[in-house]
Amino acid sequence: MTDVPKFNKSPWVVHFNCNSCNGCDIEFLACLTPLYDLERFGILHVGNPKHADVLVVTGSVNHRNSRVLKNVYDQMPEPKVVVAMGVCASTGGIFADGYNVLGGVDKVIPVDVFVPGCPARPEAMIDGVLKGAQILEAKHSGKTPLAEKNVITRTPTPVAAPAAQEKGASHA
Amino acid sequence: MIRRNTIPFGPQHPVLPEPIQLHLVMENEKIIQALPAVGYVHRGLEKIAEKKDFIQDVYLAERICGICSFMHSQNYCQGIEELMKVQIPDRAKYLRVIWAETHRIHSHLLILGLLADAFGFENLFMRLWKVREQILNIMEKTTGARVILGVCAIGGVKRDITPELGEYVLRELDSVEKQLPELMDSLLKDYSVKQRLVGVGVLPKDKAHELGAVGPVARASGLRMDLRETGYAAYGDLDFKMVVGEAGDCYDRTMVRVKELYTSLDLIRTALKRMPQGPISVAVKGSPPADEVLARIEQPRGELNFYIRGNGTRNLERFRVRTPTFANLPALLHQLTGCELADVPVIAICIDPCISCTER
Ligand code: SF4
């Protein structure tokens, strides 16, 4: 554990369950409990998005929860990072063909870190959150975030409407 | 002065792990009506199942719910096996019971932990989840995965438990059992915990029957219903004893779950001891299913129903899922009416809601 980055701030995490099968959720909860213990990095799980720096999303987005997800995201203070846990949150995963599924979380809000796996293993999740915390740190200090892809546009990309129509058309 | 307010509860809520929304109509502190608003986790799984091959659907069924994943695939496989008239080897039946019961233990520990968290006993939550990790270790050692196992297949199972692994499982189970009494005492005997559970969210026996409650919710109200009594898979040979409560309040529901932990531990031990030698799967031959079947199984939360209809092609014609939480929702709404706002999290968690599988 030598290369664990040092943080100047302790990043607080809020978790939102979009459209997941619960597999990723309980694995993320397991990260918070004694065996994996995310709190040893100063990471705290909070319920209120207004207190949080890191948004952890599990599961894909659908027509109904995309609005709630965006609400939660908008309520978080800047700077903030989003970590998509599991393939569902990254691309839609096994449910990508669903008539109700828009796809990965990046269809609605900008995502900084994608964690693969179905469900992602707790070790991978911890890694994902730590990467997110590093990006957060970089954003705090005003430095350019790690990779071009990770740059968050201030205004979240307008979503749902065009994406939903495309999806609807292809299914019709 | 009586004031009427409507409070939306969820879908993203600090104490509620599941994305369900309840509209609570309040009169001062009392709830006079609770209305659920669903759809936040609807994935259209039943339709996806029709697009995929019926063999691939095993993996899809497993992802209906990540907590009782194995049981979903087991139920699906049992349904298809019944349709295709496949006789699976006895050893596979025992192995299925072992994994199903490990799932029940981890699911009960999980919900007891969340319950502890809901009434503000975080220490107990952490300790219960620590014990749960040992159960997950068993699953990881025997199948290679922690929550979604992927070991159930049509015609049997995909992995065997060798004698050495069996020894390991028994050792872990003993260690789990040693840690349980202390934790369970804090759940069942602690004065302040009892204040939060006894007499809260009462569901009388006749109401439970009338509203169609299933699983621990029904059993805590004194209804004797547990599908394991019917002896599917290998349960018929394992001296299974049902746990029933009587008061139908949150305390009895907790107690039923606690006692079921011990039943499950015993079931796994007996299954490991009595497991016959032999193959773990058979090759499935014949044309794809062309008939319909209603597959049933007892999940940690109650009775799970799958309706499967094939049409002779590789795609199913209809796949319908009725999960236990769906059956328990009317009972939850009944319990919420007349209770106080502060009790909502405890009552909601006590039915062990699994919204992801309810909305599919
Ligand atoms: S990635 Fe897999 S385990 Fe996670 S929510 Fe999706 S289906 Fe479930």
Coordinates of C-alpha atoms and ligand atoms in Angstrom, one line a residue:
Chain A
M1 CA 0.0 0.0 0.0
T2 CA 2.8 2.4 -0.7
D3 CA 1.4 4.1 -3.8
V4 CA -1.8 5.2 -2.1
P5 CA -2.1 8.8 -3.0
K6 CA -2.2 11.4 -0.2
F7 CA -5.3 13.5 -0.1
N8 CA -5.5 17.0 1.2
K9 CA -9.2 16.7 1.6
S10 CA -11.2 13.8 2.7
P11 CA -13.6 13.0 -0.2
W12 CA -17.2 12.3 0.8
V13 CA -19.1 9.9 -1.3
V14 CA -22.8 9.7 -2.1
H15 CA -24.2 6.6 -3.6
F16 CA -27.1 6.5 -6.1
N17 CA -28.6 3.3 -7.3
C18 CA -30.0 3.9 -10.7
N19 CA -31.1 0.8 -12.5
S20 CA -28.9 -1.9 -11.0
C21 CA -29.6 -5.5 -10.1
N22 CA -28.3 -4.8 -6.5
G23 CA -25.2 -6.8 -7.2
C24 CA -23.0 -3.7 -7.5
D25 CA -24.9 -2.0 -4.7
I26 CA -24.2 -4.6 -2.1
E27 CA -20.6 -4.8 -3.3
F28 CA -20.2 -1.1 -2.9
L29 CA -21.8 -1.3 0.6
A30 CA -19.4 -4.1 1.4
C31 CA -16.5 -1.7 0.5
L32 CA -17.7 0.5 3.4
T33 CA -17.7 -2.3 6.0
P34 CA -14.8 -3.6 8.0
L35 CA -13.1 -6.0 5.6
Y36 CA -12.5 -3.4 2.9
D37 CA -13.1 -0.3 4.9
L38 CA -13.1 2.7 2.5
E39 CA -13.1 4.9 5.5
R40 CA -9.4 4.3 6.2
F41 CA -8.7 6.7 3.3
G42 CA -10.8 9.4 4.9
I43 CA -13.7 8.6 2.6
L44 CA -17.0 9.0 4.2
H45 CA -20.4 7.7 2.9
V46 CA -23.0 10.4 3.2
G47 CA -26.7 10.4 2.3
N48 CA -27.0 14.0 1.3
P49 CA -25.7 15.0 -2.2
K50 CA -25.1 18.5 -1.0
H51 CA -22.4 17.2 1.3
A52 CA -20.7 15.0 -1.2
D53 CA -17.7 15.3 -3.5
V54 CA -17.9 12.0 -5.3
L55 CA -21.0 10.5 -6.8
V56 CA -21.0 6.7 -7.1
V57 CA -23.6 5.4 -9.5
T58 CA -24.5 1.8 -10.0
G59 CA -26.7 0.6 -12.7
S60 CA -27.8 2.0 -16.1
V61 CA -30.1 4.9 -16.6
N62 CA -33.7 4.6 -17.7
H63 CA -36.4 7.2 -18.6
R64 CA -37.6 7.5 -15.1
N65 CA -34.5 7.7 -13.0
S66 CA -32.4 9.9 -15.4
R67 CA -34.2 13.0 -14.0
V68 CA -33.4 11.9 -10.4
L69 CA -29.8 11.2 -11.2
K70 CA -29.4 14.6 -12.8
N71 CA -31.0 16.2 -9.8
V72 CA -28.6 14.5 -7.4
Y73 CA -25.7 15.5 -9.6
D74 CA -26.7 19.1 -9.9
Q75 CA -27.1 19.4 -6.1
M76 CA -23.5 18.4 -5.5
P77 CA -21.1 21.4 -5.1
E78 CA -18.3 21.9 -7.6
P79 CA -15.7 20.4 -8.0
K80 CA -17.2 17.0 -8.2
V81 CA -16.4 13.7 -9.8
V82 CA -18.6 10.8 -10.9
V83 CA -17.6 7.1 -10.6
A84 CA -19.6 4.6 -12.7
M85 CA -19.5 1.2 -10.9
G86 CA -20.0 -1.9 -13.0
V87 CA -20.7 -2.5 -16.6
C88 CA -24.3 -1.5 -16.2
A89 CA -23.3 2.0 -15.2
S90 CA -20.6 2.1 -17.9
T91 CA -22.6 0.9 -20.9
G92 CA -25.9 -0.6 -19.9
G93 CA -24.3 -4.1 -19.6
I94 CA -26.6 -7.1 -19.9
F95 CA -29.6 -4.8 -19.9
A96 CA -28.4 -2.6 -22.7
D97 CA -31.1 -4.0 -25.1
G98 CA -33.9 -3.2 -22.8
Y99 CA -36.6 -1.0 -24.2
N100 CA -36.5 1.1 -21.1
V101 CA -32.7 1.4 -20.8
L102 CA -30.9 4.5 -22.1
G103 CA -27.5 3.1 -21.6
G104 CA -24.6 4.0 -19.4
V105 CA -24.6 6.8 -16.9
D106 CA -22.5 9.0 -19.2
K107 CA -25.7 9.5 -21.3
V108 CA -27.0 11.8 -18.5
I109 CA -24.0 13.2 -16.6
P110 CA -20.3 13.4 -17.3
V111 CA -18.4 10.4 -15.9
D112 CA -14.8 10.6 -14.7
V113 CA -14.0 7.0 -13.8
F114 CA -15.5 3.7 -15.2
V115 CA -15.1 0.6 -13.1
P116 CA -15.6 -2.6 -15.1
G117 CA -17.0 -5.9 -13.8
C118 CA -20.4 -7.5 -13.3
P119 CA -20.4 -6.9 -10.4
A120 CA -17.2 -5.0 -10.0
R121 CA -15.0 -6.5 -7.2
P122 CA -14.7 -4.4 -4.1
E123 CA -11.0 -4.0 -4.8
A124 CA -11.8 -2.5 -8.2
M125 CA -14.4 -0.3 -6.6
I126 CA -11.9 1.0 -4.0
D127 CA -9.4 1.7 -6.8
G128 CA -12.2 3.5 -8.8
V129 CA -13.1 5.7 -5.8
L130 CA -9.4 6.5 -5.2
K131 CA -8.9 7.4 -8.8
G132 CA -11.9 9.6 -8.5
A133 CA -10.5 11.2 -5.4
Q134 CA -7.2 12.0 -7.3
I135 CA -9.2 13.6 -10.1
L136 CA -11.0 15.6 -7.5
E137 CA -7.7 16.7 -6.0
A138 CA -6.5 17.8 -9.4
K139 CA -9.7 19.7 -10.0
H140 CA -9.4 21.4 -6.6
S141 CA -5.9 22.7 -7.3
G142 CA -7.0 23.9 -10.7
K143 CA -4.7 21.6 -12.5
T144 CA -5.9 19.9 -15.7
P145 CA -7.3 16.5 -14.7
L146 CA -5.5 13.4 -15.6
A147 CA -6.7 12.5 -19.1
E148 CA -8.4 14.5 -21.8
K149 CA -11.3 12.1 -21.5
N150 CA -11.7 12.9 -17.9
V151 CA -12.2 16.6 -18.3
I152 CA -15.6 17.6 -17.0
T153 CA -17.5 20.1 -19.0
R154 CA -19.1 22.5 -16.7
T155 CA -22.5 22.3 -18.3
P156 CA -23.5 18.6 -18.3
T157 CA -24.1 17.4 -21.8
P158 CA -27.8 17.7 -22.7
V159 CA -29.1 14.3 -22.5
A160 CA -32.2 12.2 -22.6
A161 CA -34.1 13.9 -25.5
P162 CA -31.9 13.0 -28.5
A163 CA -30.6 9.8 -26.9
A164 CA -34.1 8.7 -26.1
Q165 CA -35.4 9.4 -29.5
E166 CA -32.6 7.5 -31.2
K167 CA -33.2 4.6 -28.9
G168 CA -36.9 4.7 -29.4
A169 CA -36.5 4.8 -33.2
S170 CA -34.2 1.8 -33.3
H171 CA -36.7 -0.2 -31.4
A172 CA -39.7 0.8 -33.3
Chain B
M1 CA -54.8 21.7 14.6
I2 CA -54.5 18.9 12.2
R3 CA -52.4 19.5 9.2
R4 CA -52.2 17.3 6.3
N5 CA -48.9 17.0 4.4
T6 CA -47.6 14.7 1.8
I7 CA -43.9 13.7 2.2
P8 CA -42.1 12.0 -0.6
F9 CA -39.8 9.3 0.8
G10 CA -37.0 8.1 -1.6
P11 CA -35.9 7.1 -4.2
Q12 CA -32.5 8.4 -3.1
H13 CA -32.7 8.4 0.6
P14 CA -30.0 8.2 3.3
V15 CA -31.5 5.2 5.1
L16 CA -33.2 3.4 2.3
P17 CA -30.8 1.3 0.3
E18 CA -33.4 0.6 -2.4
P19 CA -34.8 3.1 -4.9
I20 CA -38.5 2.9 -4.0
Q21 CA -40.5 6.0 -3.6
L22 CA -43.3 6.2 -1.1
H23 CA -45.7 9.1 -0.9
L24 CA -46.6 9.4 2.7
V25 CA -49.8 11.3 3.5
M26 CA -49.4 12.6 7.0
E27 CA -51.6 14.0 9.6
N28 CA -49.2 15.6 12.1
E29 CA -46.8 12.8 12.9
K30 CA -49.2 10.0 11.9
I31 CA -49.2 8.4 8.4
I32 CA -52.7 8.0 7.2
Q33 CA -51.9 6.7 3.8
A34 CA -48.8 5.4 2.0
L35 CA -48.7 5.2 -1.8
P36 CA -45.8 3.6 -3.6
A37 CA -44.4 5.1 -6.8
V38 CA -42.3 2.6 -8.8
G39 CA -40.4 2.4 -12.0
Y40 CA -37.0 3.7 -11.0
V41 CA -35.3 0.4 -11.5
H42 CA -37.4 -1.0 -14.3
R43 CA -35.0 -2.6 -16.9
G44 CA -37.5 -4.4 -19.1
L45 CA -35.9 -7.7 -18.2
E46 CA -38.8 -9.8 -19.3
K47 CA -38.7 -8.5 -22.8
I48 CA -34.9 -8.9 -23.0
A49 CA -35.4 -12.5 -22.0
E50 CA -37.5 -13.0 -25.1
K51 CA -34.8 -11.7 -27.3
K52 CA -32.0 -13.9 -26.0
D53 CA -31.5 -17.6 -26.3
F54 CA -33.2 -19.7 -23.6
I55 CA -29.8 -20.9 -22.4
Q56 CA -28.4 -17.4 -22.1
D57 CA -31.4 -16.5 -20.1
V58 CA -29.9 -18.4 -17.2
Y59 CA -27.4 -15.5 -16.8
L60 CA -30.1 -12.9 -17.3
A61 CA -32.3 -14.5 -14.7
E62 CA -29.4 -14.5 -12.3
R63 CA -29.2 -10.7 -12.7
I64 CA -32.8 -10.1 -11.7
C65 CA -31.4 -9.5 -8.3
G66 CA -27.8 -9.5 -7.0
I67 CA -28.7 -10.5 -3.5
C68 CA -30.4 -13.8 -4.2
S69 CA -28.9 -14.2 -7.6
F70 CA -28.3 -18.0 -7.4
M71 CA -31.9 -18.7 -6.5
H72 CA -33.1 -16.9 -9.5
S73 CA -31.0 -19.0 -11.8
Q74 CA -31.9 -22.1 -9.9
N75 CA -35.6 -21.4 -10.3
Y76 CA -35.2 -20.7 -14.0
C77 CA -33.2 -23.9 -14.5
Q78 CA -35.7 -26.0 -12.5
G79 CA -38.4 -24.6 -14.7
I80 CA -36.7 -25.3 -18.0
E81 CA -35.6 -28.8 -16.7
E82 CA -39.3 -29.5 -16.0
L83 CA -40.3 -28.4 -19.4
M84 CA -37.6 -30.4 -21.2
K85 CA -38.0 -33.4 -18.9
V86 CA -34.4 -33.4 -17.8
Q87 CA -33.5 -35.5 -14.7
I88 CA -30.5 -33.8 -13.0
P89 CA -28.0 -35.9 -10.9
D90 CA -28.6 -36.0 -7.2
R91 CA -25.2 -34.4 -6.4
A92 CA -26.2 -31.4 -8.4
K93 CA -29.4 -31.1 -6.3
Y94 CA -27.4 -31.1 -3.1
L95 CA -24.9 -28.6 -4.5
R96 CA -27.8 -26.3 -5.5
V97 CA -29.1 -26.5 -1.9
I98 CA -25.7 -25.6 -0.5
W99 CA -25.3 -22.5 -2.6
A100 CA -28.9 -21.5 -2.2
E101 CA -28.6 -21.7 1.6
T102 CA -25.3 -19.7 1.6
H103 CA -27.2 -17.1 -0.3
R104 CA -30.0 -17.2 2.3
I105 CA -27.5 -16.7 5.1
H106 CA -25.7 -13.8 3.4
S107 CA -29.0 -12.2 2.5
H108 CA -30.4 -12.4 6.0
L109 CA -27.2 -11.1 7.5
L110 CA -27.3 -8.2 5.0
I111 CA -30.8 -7.2 5.9
L112 CA -30.3 -7.6 9.7
G113 CA -27.3 -5.3 9.3
L114 CA -29.3 -2.7 7.3
L115 CA -32.0 -3.0 10.0
A116 CA -29.5 -2.2 12.7
D117 CA -28.3 0.7 10.6
A118 CA -31.9 1.9 10.2
F119 CA -32.5 2.1 13.9
G120 CA -29.1 3.8 14.4
F121 CA -26.9 0.9 15.7
E122 CA -24.0 1.3 13.3
N123 CA -21.6 -0.8 15.2
L124 CA -23.9 -3.8 14.9
F125 CA -24.3 -3.2 11.2
M126 CA -20.6 -3.3 10.7
R127 CA -20.1 -6.4 12.7
L128 CA -22.9 -8.3 11.0
W129 CA -21.4 -7.4 7.7
K130 CA -18.0 -8.6 8.8
V131 CA -19.5 -12.0 9.5
R132 CA -21.2 -11.9 6.2
E133 CA -17.8 -11.5 4.5
Q134 CA -17.0 -15.0 5.7
I135 CA -20.0 -16.4 3.9
L136 CA -19.0 -14.5 0.8
N137 CA -15.6 -16.1 1.1
I138 CA -17.2 -19.5 1.1
M139 CA -18.9 -18.6 -2.2
E140 CA -15.8 -17.2 -3.7
K141 CA -13.8 -20.3 -2.8
T142 CA -16.3 -22.7 -4.1
T143 CA -17.5 -20.8 -7.2
G144 CA -15.0 -18.1 -8.0
A145 CA -17.4 -15.2 -7.5
R146 CA -18.7 -13.3 -4.6
V147 CA -22.3 -12.4 -5.3
I148 CA -23.3 -13.4 -8.8
L149 CA -22.1 -16.9 -9.0
G150 CA -22.9 -18.2 -12.5
V151 CA -22.6 -21.8 -11.4
C152 CA -26.2 -22.9 -12.1
A153 CA -26.9 -24.3 -15.6
I154 CA -29.7 -26.2 -17.2
G155 CA -29.0 -29.9 -16.4
G156 CA -27.1 -29.4 -13.2
V157 CA -24.3 -27.1 -11.9
K158 CA -20.9 -26.2 -13.2
R159 CA -18.6 -26.6 -10.3
D160 CA -18.1 -29.3 -7.7
I161 CA -17.2 -29.0 -4.1
T162 CA -14.3 -31.3 -3.4
P163 CA -13.9 -32.9 0.0
E164 CA -11.1 -30.5 1.0
L165 CA -13.3 -27.5 0.0
G166 CA -16.1 -29.2 2.0
E167 CA -13.9 -29.2 5.1
Y168 CA -13.1 -25.6 4.6
V169 CA -16.8 -24.7 4.3
L170 CA -17.5 -26.6 7.5
R171 CA -14.7 -24.8 9.3
E172 CA -16.0 -21.4 8.2
L173 CA -19.5 -22.2 9.1
D174 CA -18.4 -23.2 12.6
S175 CA -16.6 -19.9 13.0
V176 CA -19.6 -18.0 11.8
E177 CA -21.9 -19.9 14.2
K178 CA -19.5 -19.1 17.1
Q179 CA -19.8 -15.3 16.4
L180 CA -23.6 -15.3 15.9
P181 CA -24.9 -15.6 19.5
E182 CA -23.4 -12.4 20.7
L183 CA -24.6 -10.4 17.7
M184 CA -28.0 -12.0 17.8
D185 CA -28.4 -11.2 21.5
S186 CA -27.8 -7.5 20.8
L187 CA -30.5 -7.7 18.1
L188 CA -33.1 -9.6 20.1
K189 CA -32.4 -8.9 23.8
D190 CA -31.2 -5.4 23.9
Y191 CA -33.6 -3.0 25.7
S192 CA -33.3 -0.1 23.3
V193 CA -33.5 -2.3 20.2
K194 CA -36.6 -3.9 21.5
Q195 CA -38.1 -0.4 21.9
R196 CA -37.8 0.1 18.2
L197 CA -39.1 -3.4 17.2
V198 CA -41.7 -4.8 19.5
G199 CA -45.2 -3.9 18.6
V200 CA -44.1 -1.9 15.6
G201 CA -45.7 -2.5 12.2
V202 CA -48.1 -5.3 13.3
L203 CA -49.5 -7.5 10.7
P204 CA -52.1 -9.9 12.1
K205 CA -52.3 -13.4 10.8
D206 CA -55.6 -13.0 8.9
K207 CA -54.4 -9.8 7.4
A208 CA -51.2 -11.4 6.3
H209 CA -53.2 -14.1 4.6
E210 CA -55.6 -11.7 3.0
L211 CA -52.9 -9.5 1.6
G212 CA -51.0 -12.4 0.3
A213 CA -47.8 -11.9 2.3
V214 CA -45.0 -14.5 1.7
G215 CA -41.7 -15.5 3.3
P216 CA -40.5 -14.3 6.7
V217 CA -43.2 -11.6 6.7
A218 CA -45.9 -14.3 6.5
R219 CA -44.2 -16.7 8.8
A220 CA -43.7 -14.0 11.5
S221 CA -47.4 -13.5 11.5
G222 CA -47.9 -17.2 12.1
L223 CA -48.7 -18.5 8.6
R224 CA -47.0 -21.8 8.0
M225 CA -45.7 -21.4 4.5
D226 CA -42.3 -22.3 3.3
L227 CA -41.8 -23.8 -0.1
R228 CA -38.8 -25.8 1.2
E229 CA -41.3 -28.0 2.9
T230 CA -42.4 -29.3 -0.6
G231 CA -38.9 -30.8 -0.9
Y232 CA -37.8 -29.4 -4.2
A233 CA -34.1 -29.9 -5.1
A234 CA -32.7 -31.9 -2.2
Y235 CA -34.7 -30.3 0.6
G236 CA -36.9 -33.5 0.9
D237 CA -33.9 -35.4 2.3
L238 CA -32.5 -32.8 4.7
D239 CA -34.9 -32.7 7.7
F240 CA -35.9 -29.1 7.1
K241 CA -37.8 -27.5 9.9
M242 CA -39.8 -24.3 9.4
V243 CA -39.4 -21.3 11.6
V244 CA -42.7 -19.5 12.5
G245 CA -43.4 -16.5 14.7
E246 CA -46.7 -15.3 16.0
A247 CA -46.9 -11.6 16.8
G248 CA -46.4 -10.4 13.3
D249 CA -44.5 -7.3 14.4
C250 CA -41.0 -6.1 13.4
Y251 CA -39.5 -8.0 16.3
D252 CA -40.9 -11.3 15.2
R253 CA -39.8 -10.8 11.6
T254 CA -36.3 -10.2 12.9
M255 CA -36.5 -13.2 15.1
V256 CA -37.7 -15.4 12.2
R257 CA -34.7 -14.3 10.2
V258 CA -32.3 -14.9 13.0
K259 CA -33.6 -18.4 13.5
E260 CA -33.5 -19.1 9.8
L261 CA -29.8 -18.4 9.9
Y262 CA -29.3 -21.4 12.1
T263 CA -31.6 -23.6 10.0
S264 CA -29.6 -22.7 7.0
L265 CA -26.3 -23.4 8.7
D266 CA -27.7 -26.9 9.6
L267 CA -29.0 -27.5 6.1
I268 CA -25.6 -26.8 4.6
R269 CA -23.9 -29.1 7.1
T270 CA -26.3 -31.9 6.5
A271 CA -26.2 -31.4 2.7
L272 CA -22.4 -31.6 2.8
K273 CA -22.5 -34.8 4.9
R274 CA -25.2 -36.6 2.8
M275 CA -24.1 -35.5 -0.6
P276 CA -23.9 -38.5 -2.9
Q277 CA -21.0 -39.1 -5.2
G278 CA -21.5 -38.9 -8.9
P279 CA -21.7 -36.5 -11.9
I280 CA -22.7 -32.9 -11.4
S281 CA -24.5 -32.3 -14.6
V282 CA -26.1 -34.1 -17.5
A283 CA -26.1 -33.1 -21.2
V284 CA -29.4 -31.6 -22.2
K285 CA -30.8 -33.0 -25.4
G286 CA -34.0 -32.5 -27.3
S287 CA -35.8 -29.7 -28.8
P288 CA -36.2 -26.3 -27.0
P289 CA -39.1 -26.0 -24.6
A290 CA -42.5 -25.8 -26.2
D291 CA -44.8 -25.8 -23.2
E292 CA -45.5 -23.6 -20.2
V293 CA -44.5 -24.0 -16.6
L294 CA -44.8 -22.2 -13.3
A295 CA -41.6 -22.6 -11.4
R296 CA -41.6 -21.8 -7.7
I297 CA -38.8 -21.6 -5.1
E298 CA -38.4 -20.3 -1.6
Q299 CA -36.1 -17.3 -1.6
P300 CA -34.8 -15.4 1.5
R301 CA -37.7 -13.0 1.1
G302 CA -40.4 -15.5 0.3
E303 CA -41.9 -17.3 -2.6
L304 CA -40.5 -16.6 -6.1
N305 CA -42.6 -17.5 -9.1
F306 CA -41.5 -17.7 -12.7
Y307 CA -43.9 -18.3 -15.5
I308 CA -42.0 -19.6 -18.5
R309 CA -43.7 -20.3 -21.9
G310 CA -41.7 -21.6 -24.8
N311 CA -42.8 -22.1 -28.4
G312 CA -40.4 -24.7 -29.7
T313 CA -37.8 -22.1 -30.8
R314 CA -34.7 -21.1 -29.0
N315 CA -36.4 -17.9 -27.8
L316 CA -39.0 -18.0 -25.1
E317 CA -42.4 -16.7 -25.9
R318 CA -43.0 -15.3 -22.4
F319 CA -41.0 -15.0 -19.2
R320 CA -42.8 -13.6 -16.3
V321 CA -41.3 -12.9 -12.9
R322 CA -43.2 -12.5 -9.7
T323 CA -40.9 -11.7 -6.8
P324 CA -41.6 -12.0 -3.1
T325 CA -41.2 -8.3 -2.5
F326 CA -44.0 -7.6 -4.9
A327 CA -46.2 -9.9 -2.9
N328 CA -45.2 -8.2 0.3
L329 CA -45.8 -4.6 -0.8
P330 CA -49.6 -4.6 0.1
A331 CA -48.6 -5.9 3.5
L332 CA -46.0 -3.0 3.8
L333 CA -48.6 -0.4 2.9
H334 CA -51.0 -1.9 5.5
Q335 CA -48.3 -1.7 8.2
L336 CA -47.3 1.8 7.4
T337 CA -50.8 3.2 7.7
G338 CA -51.2 4.5 11.2
C339 CA -47.6 4.4 12.2
E340 CA -45.3 7.3 13.0
L341 CA -42.9 8.9 10.5
A342 CA -39.8 7.9 12.5
D343 CA -40.8 4.2 12.2
V344 CA -41.0 4.2 8.5
P345 CA -37.4 3.1 7.8
V346 CA -37.5 0.2 10.3
I347 CA -40.9 -1.1 9.0
A348 CA -39.8 -0.7 5.4
I349 CA -36.6 -2.6 6.0
C350 CA -38.3 -5.3 8.0
I351 CA -40.1 -6.7 5.0
D352 CA -36.7 -7.0 3.4
P353 CA -37.6 -5.0 0.3
C354 CA -35.8 -5.9 -2.9
I355 CA -37.0 -3.3 -5.4
S356 CA -34.5 -4.3 -8.1
C357 CA -36.1 -7.7 -8.5
T358 CA -39.6 -6.4 -8.0
E359 CA -39.3 -4.0 -10.9
R360 CA -37.1 -6.2 -13.0
Ligands
SF4_1 S1 -23.0 -4.7 -13.6 FE1 -23.8 -6.7 -13.2 S2 -23.9 -6.9 -11.0 FE2 -23.7 -4.7 -11.4 S3 -25.8 -3.9 -11.5 FE3 -25.2 -4.5 -13.6 S4 -26.0 -6.6 -13.8 FE4 -25.9 -6.2 -11.6

